[in-house]
Coordinates of C-alpha atoms and ligand atoms in Angstrom, one line a residue:
X10 CA 2.6 -34.7 21.6
X11 CA -0.1 -33.8 23.5
X12 CA -3.1 -34.7 22.5
X13 CA -6.2 -32.7 22.6
X14 CA -9.3 -33.7 21.2
X15 CA -9.7 -31.2 18.2
X16 CA -12.6 -29.5 16.9
X17 CA -14.6 -32.2 14.6
X18 CA -12.5 -35.2 13.1
X19 CA -13.6 -37.8 13.5
X20 CA -13.8 -39.6 17.1
X21 CA -12.7 -41.9 18.0
X22 CA -9.2 -41.3 15.9
X23 CA -7.2 -44.0 14.7
X24 CA -3.8 -45.4 16.2
X25 CA -2.8 -44.2 13.0
X26 CA -4.5 -41.3 13.7
X27 CA -2.8 -40.3 16.6
X28 CA 0.9 -42.5 16.7
X29 CA 1.9 -41.6 13.0
X30 CA 1.7 -46.2 12.5
X31 CA -0.5 -49.1 14.1
X32 CA 0.6 -51.1 16.8
X33 CA -1.0 -52.2 20.2
X34 CA -2.4 -49.9 22.2
X35 CA -2.1 -49.4 26.0
X36 CA -4.3 -46.4 28.3
X37 CA -2.7 -45.4 31.3
X38 CA -4.5 -43.7 33.9
X39 CA -3.4 -41.3 36.3
X40 CA 0.0 -41.8 35.2
X41 CA 1.3 -38.6 37.8
X42 CA 4.8 -38.3 36.8
X43 CA 4.9 -40.5 33.9
X44 CA 7.9 -42.3 34.9
X45 CA 5.8 -45.5 34.4
X46 CA 4.8 -44.8 30.9
X47 CA 8.2 -43.8 30.2
X48 CA 9.0 -47.1 31.0
X49 CA 6.6 -48.2 29.0
X50 CA 7.4 -46.9 26.2
X51 CA 10.5 -48.0 26.3
X52 CA 10.4 -51.4 27.4
X53 CA 7.4 -51.9 24.3
X54 CA 9.1 -49.7 21.5
X55 CA 6.3 -51.2 19.2
X56 CA 3.4 -50.5 21.7
X57 CA 1.1 -47.6 21.2
X58 CA 1.0 -45.5 24.8
X59 CA -1.9 -42.9 25.4
X60 CA -1.6 -41.6 29.0
X61 CA -4.8 -40.0 30.4
X62 CA -3.9 -37.3 33.3
X63 CA -5.8 -34.3 35.1
X64 CA -3.6 -32.9 36.8
X65 CA -1.9 -30.2 34.6
X66 CA 0.8 -30.1 36.5
X67 CA 1.7 -33.7 36.6
X68 CA 0.6 -33.8 32.4
X69 CA 3.6 -30.5 31.8
X70 CA 6.1 -32.5 34.3
X71 CA 5.5 -36.0 32.2
X72 CA 5.6 -33.9 28.8
X73 CA 8.8 -33.0 29.8
X74 CA 10.1 -36.6 30.2
X75 CA 8.8 -37.7 27.0
X76 CA 10.2 -34.7 25.2
X77 CA 14.2 -35.8 26.5
X78 CA 13.5 -39.6 26.0
X79 CA 12.9 -38.4 23.0
X80 CA 9.9 -40.9 22.8
X81 CA 7.9 -41.5 20.4
X82 CA 5.5 -44.1 21.3
X83 CA 3.9 -42.1 23.5
X84 CA 0.4 -39.1 23.6
X85 CA -0.7 -37.4 26.5
X86 CA -4.6 -36.2 26.8
X87 CA -4.7 -33.9 29.8
X88 CA -8.6 -34.5 31.5
X89 CA -10.4 -37.7 32.6
X90 CA -9.6 -41.2 32.2
X91 CA -12.9 -42.5 31.7
X92 CA -13.6 -39.3 28.8
X93 CA -10.7 -41.0 26.9
X94 CA -11.9 -44.4 27.0
X95 CA -15.3 -43.5 25.4
X96 CA -14.1 -40.6 23.2
X97 CA -10.5 -41.2 21.8
X98 CA -10.1 -44.8 21.6
X99 CA -12.1 -47.3 18.9
X100 CA -14.2 -49.9 20.1
X101 CA -12.5 -53.2 20.4
X102 CA -8.7 -51.3 20.5
X103 CA -7.5 -51.8 23.5
X104 CA -4.5 -54.2 24.5
X105 CA -3.9 -53.2 27.7
X106 CA -4.9 -50.9 30.6
X107 CA -2.4 -49.7 33.8
X108 CA -4.2 -48.2 36.4
X109 CA -1.3 -47.7 39.3
X110 CA -2.2 -46.2 42.8
X111 CA -5.4 -44.2 42.1
X112 CA -6.9 -41.8 44.2
X113 CA -8.7 -44.1 47.1
X114 CA -11.6 -42.0 48.7
X115 CA -11.5 -43.6 51.7
X116 CA -14.4 -41.6 53.1
X117 CA -17.7 -43.5 52.4
X118 CA -19.0 -40.4 51.1
X119 CA -16.0 -40.2 48.4
X120 CA -17.0 -43.9 46.7
X121 CA -18.7 -43.0 43.9
X122 CA -15.2 -40.4 42.8
X123 CA -13.9 -44.0 42.3
X124 CA -12.6 -44.7 39.1
X125 CA -12.6 -48.4 39.0
X126 CA -16.6 -48.5 39.5
X127 CA -18.7 -51.4 38.0
X128 CA -19.8 -48.6 34.8
X129 CA -16.2 -47.8 34.0
X130 CA -15.6 -51.9 34.0
X131 CA -18.8 -51.8 31.6
X132 CA -17.3 -49.6 29.4
X133 CA -13.9 -50.8 29.7
X134 CA -15.3 -54.3 28.2
X135 CA -16.6 -52.3 24.9
X136 CA -12.9 -51.1 24.2
X137 CA -11.0 -53.8 25.5
X138 CA -9.3 -56.2 22.4
X139 CA -10.4 -60.1 23.0
X140 CA -8.6 -61.2 26.1
X141 CA -7.7 -57.2 26.7
X142 CA -6.1 -56.5 30.5
X143 CA -6.4 -54.5 32.9
X144 CA -3.7 -54.0 35.1
X145 CA -4.6 -52.3 38.8
X146 CA -2.1 -52.1 41.5
X147 CA -2.5 -50.3 45.2
X148 CA -1.6 -50.0 48.7
X149 CA -5.2 -49.0 49.6
X150 CA -6.8 -52.8 50.3
X151 CA -10.4 -51.5 50.6
X152 CA -9.9 -50.2 47.1
X153 CA -8.8 -53.3 46.0
X154 CA -11.6 -54.8 47.3
X155 CA -13.7 -52.7 46.3
X156 CA -12.5 -52.9 42.4
X157 CA -12.5 -56.5 42.9
X158 CA -16.5 -56.6 43.6
X159 CA -17.4 -54.6 41.0
X160 CA -15.4 -56.1 38.7
X161 CA -17.1 -59.0 39.8
X162 CA -20.3 -58.0 39.7
X163 CA -20.1 -56.9 35.7
X164 CA -19.6 -60.8 34.9
X165 CA -17.3 -59.4 31.8
X166 CA -13.5 -60.3 33.6
X167 CA -11.4 -63.1 34.5
X168 CA -9.8 -61.4 38.1
X169 CA -6.6 -62.6 39.1
X170 CA -5.1 -61.7 42.3
X171 CA -0.7 -61.8 42.0
X172 CA 1.9 -60.5 43.2
X173 CA 2.5 -56.7 41.5
X174 CA 5.2 -56.4 39.2
X175 CA 8.3 -55.0 39.9
X176 CA 8.5 -52.3 37.5
X177 CA 4.6 -51.2 38.9
X178 CA 6.5 -50.9 42.1
X179 CA 8.7 -47.9 41.0
X180 CA 6.4 -44.8 40.1
X181 CA 6.8 -42.4 42.5
X182 CA 3.7 -42.9 44.8
X183 CA 5.1 -46.8 45.0
X184 CA 8.4 -46.0 46.2
X185 CA 6.5 -43.3 48.7
X186 CA 3.9 -46.6 50.3
X187 CA 7.5 -48.7 50.2
X188 CA 9.4 -46.0 52.5
X189 CA 6.8 -46.1 54.7
X190 CA 5.9 -49.5 54.6
X191 CA 2.9 -50.3 53.1
X192 CA 2.2 -53.7 51.3
X193 CA 0.9 -53.7 47.5
X194 CA -2.1 -55.1 45.8
X195 CA -2.2 -56.0 42.4
X196 CA -5.1 -57.7 39.8
X197 CA -5.6 -58.9 36.2
X198 CA -8.9 -57.8 35.2
X199 CA -9.2 -60.1 31.6
X200 CA -11.8 -59.5 29.5
X201 CA -14.3 -62.4 29.0
X202 CA -17.2 -61.0 27.6
X203 CA -18.8 -57.5 26.3
X204 CA -21.2 -55.0 28.0
X205 CA -24.4 -54.9 25.1
X206 CA -24.6 -51.0 25.4
X207 CA -21.6 -49.8 22.9
X208 CA -21.7 -46.9 24.6
X209 CA -20.8 -44.4 21.7
X210 CA -18.5 -41.3 21.8
X211 CA -19.9 -37.7 23.2
X212 CA -21.7 -36.4 20.2
X213 CA -19.9 -32.8 19.1
X214 CA -21.2 -29.4 17.1
X215 CA -19.5 -27.6 15.0
X216 CA -21.0 -24.4 16.4
X217 CA -23.5 -22.5 19.2
X218 CA -24.2 -19.2 18.7
X219 CA -27.4 -16.9 17.8
X220 CA -27.1 -13.6 15.9
X221 CA -30.1 -11.2 17.5
X222 CA -31.5 -7.8 16.1
X223 CA -31.9 -4.9 19.4
X224 CA -29.9 -3.1 21.6
X225 CA -26.9 -4.6 23.6
X226 CA -28.2 -4.5 27.1
X227 CA -26.4 -2.0 29.5
X228 CA -25.9 -5.1 32.0
X229 CA -26.4 -8.9 32.1
X230 CA -27.9 -10.5 35.5
X231 CA -26.8 -14.2 35.6
X232 CA -24.0 -14.3 37.8
X233 CA -24.4 -17.6 39.5
X234 CA -27.7 -19.0 37.3
X235 CA -28.1 -22.6 37.1
X236 CA -28.7 -24.2 33.9
X237 CA -30.0 -28.5 33.5
X238 CA -28.1 -29.7 30.7
X239 CA -28.6 -33.3 29.9
X240 CA -26.2 -35.7 32.6
X241 CA -24.9 -32.2 34.2
X242 CA -25.6 -28.8 34.9
X243 CA -24.2 -25.0 34.0
X244 CA -23.4 -22.9 35.5
X245 CA -22.9 -18.9 34.8
X246 CA -20.6 -17.7 37.1
X247 CA -19.8 -14.2 36.7
X248 CA -20.0 -12.3 34.0
X249 CA -17.5 -9.4 32.7
X250 CA -18.0 -6.3 30.5
X251 CA -15.6 -6.0 27.6
X252 CA -15.0 -3.6 24.7
X253 CA -17.6 -4.6 22.6
X254 CA -20.3 -6.5 25.3
X255 CA -20.0 -9.0 27.8
X256 CA -18.1 -12.6 28.5
X257 CA -19.8 -15.1 31.0
X258 CA -17.9 -17.0 32.8
X259 CA -19.6 -20.8 32.5
X260 CA -18.8 -24.4 34.5
X261 CA -20.5 -27.3 32.9
X262 CA -20.4 -30.7 34.5
X263 CA -21.6 -33.7 31.9
X264 CA -21.2 -36.8 31.8
X265 CA -17.0 -37.7 32.1
X266 CA -16.6 -33.7 30.8
X267 CA -16.0 -31.0 32.6
X268 CA -15.5 -27.2 31.1
X269 CA -14.6 -23.7 31.8
X270 CA -15.5 -21.6 29.0
X271 CA -16.4 -17.8 28.1
X272 CA -19.7 -17.2 26.5
X273 CA -20.0 -14.2 24.6
X274 CA -22.6 -11.1 23.9
X275 CA -21.0 -8.7 22.1
X276 CA -22.1 -6.6 19.1
X277 CA -21.3 -8.1 16.1
X278 CA -21.5 -6.4 11.5
X279 CA -24.4 -8.6 11.6
X280 CA -26.5 -7.3 14.9
X281 CA -26.0 -9.0 18.6
X282 CA -23.6 -12.1 18.8
X283 CA -24.7 -14.2 21.4
X284 CA -22.8 -17.6 21.4
X285 CA -19.3 -20.0 23.0
X286 CA -16.1 -17.4 22.8
X287 CA -13.2 -19.5 21.4
X288 CA -11.3 -18.9 24.4
X289 CA -9.5 -22.1 25.6
X290 CA -11.1 -23.9 22.3
X291 CA -14.2 -25.9 24.1
X292 CA -15.3 -28.8 22.7
X293 CA -18.9 -28.1 22.0
X294 CA -20.9 -30.7 23.4
X295 CA -25.4 -30.9 23.6
X296 CA -24.6 -29.2 27.0
X297 CA -22.7 -26.5 25.8
X298 CA -25.7 -25.9 23.2
X299 CA -27.8 -26.0 26.0
X300 CA -26.4 -23.1 28.3
X301 CA -26.0 -20.9 25.0
X302 CA -29.5 -21.6 24.5
X303 CA -30.1 -20.0 27.5
X304 CA -28.1 -17.0 27.3
X305 CA -30.8 -16.7 24.3
X306 CA -33.7 -17.0 26.3
X307 CA -32.7 -14.6 28.6
X308 CA -31.3 -12.2 25.7
X309 CA -35.1 -12.7 24.4
X310 CA -36.5 -11.8 28.0
X311 CA -34.9 -8.1 27.4
X312 CA -36.2 -7.6 24.2
X313 CA -33.6 -9.0 21.7
X314 CA -34.9 -11.0 18.5
X315 CA -33.6 -14.0 16.9
X316 CA -32.5 -13.3 13.4
X317 CA -30.1 -16.3 12.8
X318 CA -30.4 -19.7 15.2
X319 CA -27.5 -21.7 15.2
X320 CA -28.3 -23.6 19.6
Ligands
SAM425 C1 -2.2 -41.2 44.1 S1 -1.6 -41.0 42.1 C2 -1.1 -41.9 41.2 C3 0.2 -41.1 40.5 C4 1.1 -42.1 39.4 N1 0.6 -43.9 38.7 C5 1.5 -43.0 40.6 O1 1.6 -44.0 40.9 O2 3.0 -42.3 41.2 C6 -3.0 -40.9 41.3 C7 -3.3 -40.1 40.0 O3 -4.2 -39.8 39.4 C8 -4.7 -38.9 38.6 N2 -6.4 -38.8 38.7 C9 -7.3 -39.2 39.4 N3 -8.1 -39.3 39.0 C10 -8.2 -39.5 37.5 C11 -9.3 -39.7 36.5 N4 -10.5 -39.5 36.0 N5 -8.4 -39.5 35.2 C12 -7.0 -39.2 35.4 N6 -6.5 -39.2 36.2 C13 -6.7 -39.2 37.4 C14 -4.4 -37.6 39.8 O4 -4.3 -36.5 39.5 C15 -3.1 -38.3 39.8 O5 -1.9 -37.5 39.0

């Protein structure tokens, strides 16, 4: 039931690939403990409900809930909502998007972390079907006004402010804020036009490694080295020595995607291997390839010679 984008089958997957059948596709972003996701799946058994959530602990809790309830029409993705929207959803295929109580990021300097920004609404318009809509419920008036303005600026939505439906006021956070006596805000953003940029899914590659001739170095001094990559940065955080060579703990931040992965520099049957380790099944993106290239450059600087280059 957990969706992990597999190594290279086509992106985005069809609803049939994900759910084993066709049906109206609904995305819930930031499902928390998943109680609304489960309600939605029970209330609309013919719908296909994809949830995206960044918190691993929440994903596990929700996953147990779906298993316990035996819900066959739910899939959970552990990661960023915008990433799921762009890479896991076919153009023009989304019936609804649900956002209940998004993190409000109230400080001015943190506003760029808010989910419902102009760029998000633009991308969303390419994935929503004709007449498809996003439903927002929040207790945070400032964020609510912000989301209305951001959507308004795109000119791609009809926006209706309505009283929140009762089911949206039964989430964990809704109950918490109800007890605290807060007010609630709800809006429906219905697609009326589409952004001309199709926002194609992230490009992935089958491999990123090189084979080099020469001696494995005694030490590899890389820690805290930043490498610029398209749309972000990679940082070699730490180098650990293993039996066959080195493991380089690497942090990457690309557009919509943050990954921590292990790069390896080790002896192999064919020379010295420098490339992505399998640990954690990372997605091999342009950024990952650039990080491996930077690693290979460092090895070249230490006197090794590239004999096969798949970076
Ligand atoms: C305030 S909680 C609300 C949880 C739930 N919707 C509810 O109403 O009880 C916000 C949730 O959104 C998740 N979240 C924040 N940013 C996210 C993103 N970019 N993609 C997916 N989930 C996100 C957080 O981990 C958290 O679980």
